[in-house]
Coordinates of C-alpha atoms and ligand atoms in Angstrom, one line a residue:
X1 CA 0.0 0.0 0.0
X2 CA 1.3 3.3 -0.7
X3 CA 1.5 5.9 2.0
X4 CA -1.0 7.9 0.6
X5 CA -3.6 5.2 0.9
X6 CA -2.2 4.0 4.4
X7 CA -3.5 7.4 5.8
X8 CA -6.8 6.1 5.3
X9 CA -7.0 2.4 5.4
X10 CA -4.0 0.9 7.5
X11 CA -5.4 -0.6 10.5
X12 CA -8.7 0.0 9.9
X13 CA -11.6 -2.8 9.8
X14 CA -15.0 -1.9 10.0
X15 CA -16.6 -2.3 13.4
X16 CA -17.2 -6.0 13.6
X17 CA -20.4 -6.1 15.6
X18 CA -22.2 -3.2 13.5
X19 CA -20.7 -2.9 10.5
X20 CA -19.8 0.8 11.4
X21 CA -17.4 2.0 8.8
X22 CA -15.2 4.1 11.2
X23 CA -13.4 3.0 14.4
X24 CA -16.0 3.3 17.6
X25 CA -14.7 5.0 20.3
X26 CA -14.9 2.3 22.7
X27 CA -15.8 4.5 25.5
X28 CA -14.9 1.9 28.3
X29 CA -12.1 0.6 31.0
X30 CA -13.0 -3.2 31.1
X31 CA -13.8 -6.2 29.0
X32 CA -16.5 -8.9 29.8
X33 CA -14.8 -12.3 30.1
X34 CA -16.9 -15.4 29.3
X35 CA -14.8 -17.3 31.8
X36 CA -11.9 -17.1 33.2
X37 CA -9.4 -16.2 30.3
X38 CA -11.3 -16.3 27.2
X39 CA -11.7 -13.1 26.1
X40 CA -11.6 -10.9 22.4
X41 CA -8.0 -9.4 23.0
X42 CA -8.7 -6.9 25.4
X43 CA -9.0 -7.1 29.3
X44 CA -8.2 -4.0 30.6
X45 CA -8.1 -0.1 28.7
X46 CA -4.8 0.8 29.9
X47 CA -2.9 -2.6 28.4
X48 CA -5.4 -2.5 25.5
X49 CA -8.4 -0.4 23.7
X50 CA -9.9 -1.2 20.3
X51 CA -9.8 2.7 19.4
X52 CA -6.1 3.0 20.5
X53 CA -5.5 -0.6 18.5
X54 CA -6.3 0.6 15.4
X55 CA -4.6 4.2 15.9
X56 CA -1.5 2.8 17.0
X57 CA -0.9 0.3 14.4
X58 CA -2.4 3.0 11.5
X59 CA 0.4 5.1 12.9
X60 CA 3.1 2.3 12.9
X61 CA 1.9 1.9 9.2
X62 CA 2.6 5.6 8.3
X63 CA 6.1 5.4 9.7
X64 CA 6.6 2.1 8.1
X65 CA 7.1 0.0 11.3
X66 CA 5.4 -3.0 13.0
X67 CA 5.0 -2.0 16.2
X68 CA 3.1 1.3 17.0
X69 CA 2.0 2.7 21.1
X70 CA 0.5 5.8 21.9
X71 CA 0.8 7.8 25.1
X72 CA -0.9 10.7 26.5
X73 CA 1.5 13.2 25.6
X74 CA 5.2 13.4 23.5
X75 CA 6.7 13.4 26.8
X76 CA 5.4 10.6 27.7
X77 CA 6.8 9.0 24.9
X78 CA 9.9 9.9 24.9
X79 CA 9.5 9.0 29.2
X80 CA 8.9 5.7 28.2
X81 CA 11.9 5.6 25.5
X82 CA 14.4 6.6 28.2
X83 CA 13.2 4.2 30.7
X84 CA 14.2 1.6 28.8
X85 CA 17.6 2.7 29.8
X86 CA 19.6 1.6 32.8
X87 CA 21.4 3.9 35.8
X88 CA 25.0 4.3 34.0
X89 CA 23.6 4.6 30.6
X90 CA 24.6 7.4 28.5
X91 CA 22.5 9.3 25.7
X92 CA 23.8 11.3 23.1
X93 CA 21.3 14.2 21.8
X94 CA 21.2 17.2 19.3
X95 CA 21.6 20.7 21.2
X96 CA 19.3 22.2 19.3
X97 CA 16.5 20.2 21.1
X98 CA 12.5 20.7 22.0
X99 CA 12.7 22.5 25.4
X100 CA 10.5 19.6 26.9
X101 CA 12.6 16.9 26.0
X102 CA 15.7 18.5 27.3
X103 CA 13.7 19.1 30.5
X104 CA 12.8 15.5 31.0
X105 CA 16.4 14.5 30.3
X106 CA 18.1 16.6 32.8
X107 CA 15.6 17.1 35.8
X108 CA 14.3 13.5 35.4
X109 CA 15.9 11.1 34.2
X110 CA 19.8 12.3 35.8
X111 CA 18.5 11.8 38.8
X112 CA 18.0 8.0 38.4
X113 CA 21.6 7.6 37.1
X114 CA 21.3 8.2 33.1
X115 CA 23.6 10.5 31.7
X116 CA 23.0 12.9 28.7
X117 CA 25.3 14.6 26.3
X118 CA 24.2 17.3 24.2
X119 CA 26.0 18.0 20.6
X120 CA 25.6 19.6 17.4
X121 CA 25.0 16.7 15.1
X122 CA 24.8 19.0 11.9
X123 CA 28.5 17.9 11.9
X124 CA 28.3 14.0 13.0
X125 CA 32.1 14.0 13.8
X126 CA 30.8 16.1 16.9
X127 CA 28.8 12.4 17.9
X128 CA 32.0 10.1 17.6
X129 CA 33.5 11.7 19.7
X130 CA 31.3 11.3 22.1
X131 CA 30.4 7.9 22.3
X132 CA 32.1 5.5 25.2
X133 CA 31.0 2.2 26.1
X134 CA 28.0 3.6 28.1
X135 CA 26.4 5.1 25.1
X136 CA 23.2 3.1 24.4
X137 CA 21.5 5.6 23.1
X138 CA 21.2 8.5 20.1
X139 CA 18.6 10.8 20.2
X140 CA 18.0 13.1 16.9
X141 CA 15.6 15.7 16.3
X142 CA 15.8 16.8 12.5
X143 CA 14.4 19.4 11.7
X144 CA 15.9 21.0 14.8
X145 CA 13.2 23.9 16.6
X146 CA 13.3 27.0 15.9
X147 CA 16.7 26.6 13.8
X148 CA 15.6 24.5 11.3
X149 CA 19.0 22.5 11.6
X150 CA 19.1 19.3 9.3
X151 CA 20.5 16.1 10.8
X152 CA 21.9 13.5 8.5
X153 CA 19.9 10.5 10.0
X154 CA 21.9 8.2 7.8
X155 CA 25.1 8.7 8.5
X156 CA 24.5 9.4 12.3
X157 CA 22.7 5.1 11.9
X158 CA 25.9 4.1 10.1
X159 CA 28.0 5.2 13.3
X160 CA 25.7 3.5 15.7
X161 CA 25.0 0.4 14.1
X162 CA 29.1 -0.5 14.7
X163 CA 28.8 0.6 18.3
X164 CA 25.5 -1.4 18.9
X165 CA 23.9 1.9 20.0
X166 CA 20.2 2.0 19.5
X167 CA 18.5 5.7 17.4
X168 CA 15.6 7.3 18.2
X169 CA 14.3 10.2 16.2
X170 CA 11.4 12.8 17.0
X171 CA 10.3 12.9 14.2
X172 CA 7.1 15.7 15.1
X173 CA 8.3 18.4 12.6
X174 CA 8.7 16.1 9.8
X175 CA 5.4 13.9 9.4
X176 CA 6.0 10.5 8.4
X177 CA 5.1 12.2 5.0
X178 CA 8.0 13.7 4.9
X179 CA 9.9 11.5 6.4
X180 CA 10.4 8.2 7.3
X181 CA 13.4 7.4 9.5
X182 CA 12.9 3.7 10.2
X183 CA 14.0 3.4 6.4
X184 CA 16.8 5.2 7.2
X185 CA 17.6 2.6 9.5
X186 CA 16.9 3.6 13.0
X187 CA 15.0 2.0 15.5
X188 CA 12.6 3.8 17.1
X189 CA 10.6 6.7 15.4
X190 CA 8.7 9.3 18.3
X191 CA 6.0 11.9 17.7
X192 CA 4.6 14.5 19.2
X193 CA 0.9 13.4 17.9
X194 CA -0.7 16.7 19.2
X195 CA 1.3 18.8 16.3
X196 CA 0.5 17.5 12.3
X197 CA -0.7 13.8 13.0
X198 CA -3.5 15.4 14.7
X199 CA -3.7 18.5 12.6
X200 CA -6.1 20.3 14.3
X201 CA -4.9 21.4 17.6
X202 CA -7.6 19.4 19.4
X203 CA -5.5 16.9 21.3
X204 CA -2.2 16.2 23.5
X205 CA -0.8 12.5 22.7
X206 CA 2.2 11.1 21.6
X207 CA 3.7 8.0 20.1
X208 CA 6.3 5.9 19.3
X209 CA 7.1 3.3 16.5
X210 CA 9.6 0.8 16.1
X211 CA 10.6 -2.4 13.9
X212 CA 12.5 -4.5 16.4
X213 CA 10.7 -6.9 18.0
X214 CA 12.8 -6.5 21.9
X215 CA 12.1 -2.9 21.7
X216 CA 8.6 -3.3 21.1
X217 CA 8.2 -5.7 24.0
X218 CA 10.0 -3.3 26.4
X219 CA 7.9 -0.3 24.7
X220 CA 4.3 -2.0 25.4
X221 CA 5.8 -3.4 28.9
X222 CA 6.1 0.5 30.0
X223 CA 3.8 1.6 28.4
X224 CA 1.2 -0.8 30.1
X225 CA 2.8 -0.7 33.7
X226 CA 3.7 3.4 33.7
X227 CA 0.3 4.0 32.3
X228 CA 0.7 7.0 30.8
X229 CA -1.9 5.9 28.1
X230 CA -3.8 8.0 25.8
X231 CA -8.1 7.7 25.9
X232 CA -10.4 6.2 23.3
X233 CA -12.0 9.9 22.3
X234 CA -8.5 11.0 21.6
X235 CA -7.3 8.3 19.8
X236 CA -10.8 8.8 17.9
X237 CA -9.9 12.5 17.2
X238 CA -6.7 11.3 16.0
X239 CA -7.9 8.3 13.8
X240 CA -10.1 11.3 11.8
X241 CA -7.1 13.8 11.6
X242 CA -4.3 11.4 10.2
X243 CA -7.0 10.9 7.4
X244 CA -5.8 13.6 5.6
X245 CA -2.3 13.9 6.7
X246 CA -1.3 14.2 2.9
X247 CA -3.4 16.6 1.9
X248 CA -2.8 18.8 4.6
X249 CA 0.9 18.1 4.8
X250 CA 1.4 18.8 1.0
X251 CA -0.1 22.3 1.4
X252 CA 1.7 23.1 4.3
X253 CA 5.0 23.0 2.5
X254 CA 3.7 24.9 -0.7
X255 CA 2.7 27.2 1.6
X256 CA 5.6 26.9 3.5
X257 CA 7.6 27.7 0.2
X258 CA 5.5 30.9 -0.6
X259 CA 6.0 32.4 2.7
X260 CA 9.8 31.4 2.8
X261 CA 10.3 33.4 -0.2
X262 CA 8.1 36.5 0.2
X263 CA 10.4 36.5 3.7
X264 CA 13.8 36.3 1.9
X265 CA 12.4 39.0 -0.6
X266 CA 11.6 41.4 2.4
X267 CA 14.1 43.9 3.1
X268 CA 13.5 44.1 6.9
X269 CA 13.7 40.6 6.8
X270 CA 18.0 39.4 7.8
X271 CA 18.1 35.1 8.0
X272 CA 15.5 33.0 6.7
X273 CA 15.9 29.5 8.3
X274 CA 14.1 26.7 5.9
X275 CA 15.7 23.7 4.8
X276 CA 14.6 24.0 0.9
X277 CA 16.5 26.8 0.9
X278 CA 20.1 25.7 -1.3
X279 CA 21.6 27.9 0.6
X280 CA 20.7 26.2 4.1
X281 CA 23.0 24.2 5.9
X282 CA 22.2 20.2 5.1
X283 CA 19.9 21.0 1.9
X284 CA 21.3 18.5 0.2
X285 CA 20.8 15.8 3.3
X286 CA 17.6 17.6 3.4
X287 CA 16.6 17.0 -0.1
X288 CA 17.9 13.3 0.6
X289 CA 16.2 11.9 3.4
X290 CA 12.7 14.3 3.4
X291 CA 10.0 14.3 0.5
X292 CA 9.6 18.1 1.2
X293 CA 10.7 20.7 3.5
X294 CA 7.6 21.9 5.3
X295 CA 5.7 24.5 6.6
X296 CA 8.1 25.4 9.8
X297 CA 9.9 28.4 8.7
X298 CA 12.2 31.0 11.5
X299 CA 13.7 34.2 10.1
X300 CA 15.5 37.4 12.3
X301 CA 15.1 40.8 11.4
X302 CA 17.8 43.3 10.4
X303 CA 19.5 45.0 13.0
X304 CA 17.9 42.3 15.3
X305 CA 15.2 44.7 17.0
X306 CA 13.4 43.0 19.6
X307 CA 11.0 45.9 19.5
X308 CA 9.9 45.0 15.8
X309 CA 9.8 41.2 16.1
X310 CA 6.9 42.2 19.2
X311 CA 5.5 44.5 17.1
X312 CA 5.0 42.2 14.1
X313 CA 4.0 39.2 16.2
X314 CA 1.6 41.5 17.9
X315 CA -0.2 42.7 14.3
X316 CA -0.6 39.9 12.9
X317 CA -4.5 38.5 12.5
X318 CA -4.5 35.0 11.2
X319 CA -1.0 34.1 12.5
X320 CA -2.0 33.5 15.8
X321 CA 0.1 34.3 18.7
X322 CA 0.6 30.7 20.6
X323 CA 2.9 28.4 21.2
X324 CA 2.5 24.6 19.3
X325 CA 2.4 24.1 15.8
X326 CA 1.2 21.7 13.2
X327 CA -2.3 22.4 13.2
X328 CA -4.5 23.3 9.9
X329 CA -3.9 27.2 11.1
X330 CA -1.2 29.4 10.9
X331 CA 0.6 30.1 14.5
X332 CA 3.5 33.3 14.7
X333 CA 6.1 32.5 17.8
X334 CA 8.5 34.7 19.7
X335 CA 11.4 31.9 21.2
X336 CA 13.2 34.0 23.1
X337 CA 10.5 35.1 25.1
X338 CA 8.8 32.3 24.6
X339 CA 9.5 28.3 24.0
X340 CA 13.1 29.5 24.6
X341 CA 12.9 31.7 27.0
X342 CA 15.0 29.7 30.2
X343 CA 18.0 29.4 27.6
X344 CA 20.3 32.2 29.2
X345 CA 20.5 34.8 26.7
X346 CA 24.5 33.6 26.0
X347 CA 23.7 30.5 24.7
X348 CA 20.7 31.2 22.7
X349 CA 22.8 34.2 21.0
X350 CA 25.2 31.5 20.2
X351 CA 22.8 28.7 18.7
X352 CA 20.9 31.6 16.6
X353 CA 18.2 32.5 18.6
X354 CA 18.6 36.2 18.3
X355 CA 16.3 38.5 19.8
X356 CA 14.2 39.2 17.1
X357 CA 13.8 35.4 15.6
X358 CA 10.3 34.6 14.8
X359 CA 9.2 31.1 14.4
X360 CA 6.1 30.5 12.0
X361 CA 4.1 27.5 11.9
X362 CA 2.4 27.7 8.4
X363 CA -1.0 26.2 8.2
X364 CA -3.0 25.5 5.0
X365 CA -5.2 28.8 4.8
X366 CA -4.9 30.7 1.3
X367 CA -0.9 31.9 1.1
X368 CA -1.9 35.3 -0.3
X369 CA -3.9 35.6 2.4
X370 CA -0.9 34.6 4.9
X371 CA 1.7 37.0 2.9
X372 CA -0.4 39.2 3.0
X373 CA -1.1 39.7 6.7
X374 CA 2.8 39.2 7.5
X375 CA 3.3 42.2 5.1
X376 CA 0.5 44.1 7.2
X377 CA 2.4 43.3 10.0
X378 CA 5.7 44.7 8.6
X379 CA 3.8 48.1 8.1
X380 CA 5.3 50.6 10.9
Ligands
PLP1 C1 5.6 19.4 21.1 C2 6.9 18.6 20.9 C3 7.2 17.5 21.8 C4 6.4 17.2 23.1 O1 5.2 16.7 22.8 P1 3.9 17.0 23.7 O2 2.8 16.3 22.9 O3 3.7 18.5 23.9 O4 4.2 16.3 25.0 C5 8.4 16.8 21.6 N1 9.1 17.1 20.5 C6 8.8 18.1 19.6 C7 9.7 18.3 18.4 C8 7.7 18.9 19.8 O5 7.4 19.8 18.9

């Protein structure tokens, strides 16, 4: 099947006992037993719910994996990821790293032993040198938030397969669309459901997919005993969303494109961080591993005012000031005072995030429309 018609159909039967074309949401915590283990494959809602069934094993479709789970949150997906680790157990990770994640690494999960090592994979000689005989574990985020910073997946898999070190990748910004990194070869895929797989900005979940049988016992072994399961409606809201994950995700990048360009054409307008630029770091490794480059553009003012980036993100109208991304409607963000905002101002300044960076989240409205409120907003 290709992907296109995965979106729809992988995973999905029609409900057996009604003939209901869509997925029920099987609005319940137990299953009736008709003695004493005989049941239909489902006992209890946190190990198992026919809603969440078919999501998770739609999703492990998309991403081109076996094994799918879904969890109430990104977070606790990537919790359940790291627990697979032991105390002494070292992780490598990209510095350029979802706020979130970072915080679960370092306020979590050092405090029960596992060690974390931040680097700048755009150069993957920056990762070798980091790996010991602890290293069990490479975590990539590509593309990188709000930088835009391309990770070459491949080679980064190469390097780990020798060391017997497991990869993850979030894979959140990208869509399985876009990209698919268990064919790149690594072994565990995350998401942060609530941004494009939902679409619609309407849920909080997260999941992860993987190809390798041990992980996937593990993976389902935490998921079902930490608990941190996602409910039926949810999964529902989900099932509907990822329906049209194609559509949506092939107009966020030609929108994407649009507004990238009206952006480098600006005059007040300095950097403009978007992978399909040729001119971006990693385009080529971009135009390699991803299908398209998106609708998740940053850019930084000239002269870096902070006073103009608030003005603009103030005047826009259908950029929305919020945090999140991924959803069907376009969303202007201000990291340094926002997602960023605990960085000390030091090390932002030295990963890029200037003062007056702007992170757009470009949804799928009409792009004149969008260009044309961002040149409103330009307007003194
Ligand atoms: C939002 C996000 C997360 C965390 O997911 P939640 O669903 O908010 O818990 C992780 N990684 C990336 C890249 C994200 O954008």
């Amino acid at each position: 099947m290709k992907f296109n018609t995965k979106v729809i159909h992988a995973g999905i039967h029609p409900d057996p006992a009604t003939g209901a074309i869509m997925t029920p949401i099987y609005q319940t915590s137990t299953y009736v037993q008709e003695e004493i283990g005989v049941h239909k494959g489902f006992e209890y809602s946190r190990t198992g719910n026919p809603t969440r069934a078919a999501l998770e094993s739609n999703l492990a479709a998309l991403e081109s994996g076996k094994y799918g789970a879904c969890f109430g949150s990104g977070l606790a997906a990537i919790d359940c990821v790291i627990k697979m680790l032991n105390p002494g157990d070292e992780v490598i990770s990209t510095n350029d790293l979802y706020g979130g994640s970072y915080r679960i690494f370092k306020t979590i999960f050092e405090k029960y032993g596992i060690n974390f090592h931040f680097v700048d994979m755009v150069d993957v000689q920056n990762i070798s040198n980091e790996i010991n005989d602890k290293t069990k574990l490479i975590w990539i985020e590509t593309p990188t938030n709000p930088m835009m910073n391309i990770i070459d997946v491949k080679s980064i898999v190469e390097i780990a397969k020798i060391k017997r070190i497991k990869v993850a990748v979030d894979n959140t910004f990208a869509t399985p669309y876009l990209q698919r990194p268990l064919e790149l070869g690594a072994d565990i895929v995350m998401h942060s459901v609530t941004k494009y797989l939902g679409g619609h900005s309407d849920v909080v979940m997260g999941a992860l997919v993987t190809n390798d049988e041990s992980l996937a016992e593990e993976m389902y072994r935490i998921q079902n005993s930490s608990g941190a399961v996602c409910g039926p409606m949810d999964s529902f809201l989900v099932l509907r969303g990822v329906k049209t994950l194609h559509l949506r995700v092939q107009r966020h990048c030609e929108n994407g494109e649009k507004v990238a360009h009206f952006l480098h054409n600006n005059p007040q307008v300095d950097q403009v961080y978007w992978p399909g630029f040729k001119t971006h770091p990693n385009h080529e490794v971009a135009k390699e591993q991803m299908n398209g480059f998106g609708g998740m553009i940053s850019f930084t003012l000239v002269g870096d005012s902070l006073d103009k980036a608030k003005s603009i993100v103030s005047k826009t109208k259908l950029f929305t000031l919020a945090e999140s991304l991924g959803g069907v409607e376009s969303l202007i963000g201000h990291p340094s005072t926002m997602t960023h905002a605990s960085i000390p101002r030091e090390e932002r300044m030295k990963s890029g995030v200037l003062d007056s960076l702007i992170r757009l989240s470009v949804g799928i409205e009409d792009a004149s429309d969008l260009i044309e409120d961002l040149e409103n907003a330009f307007k003194n």
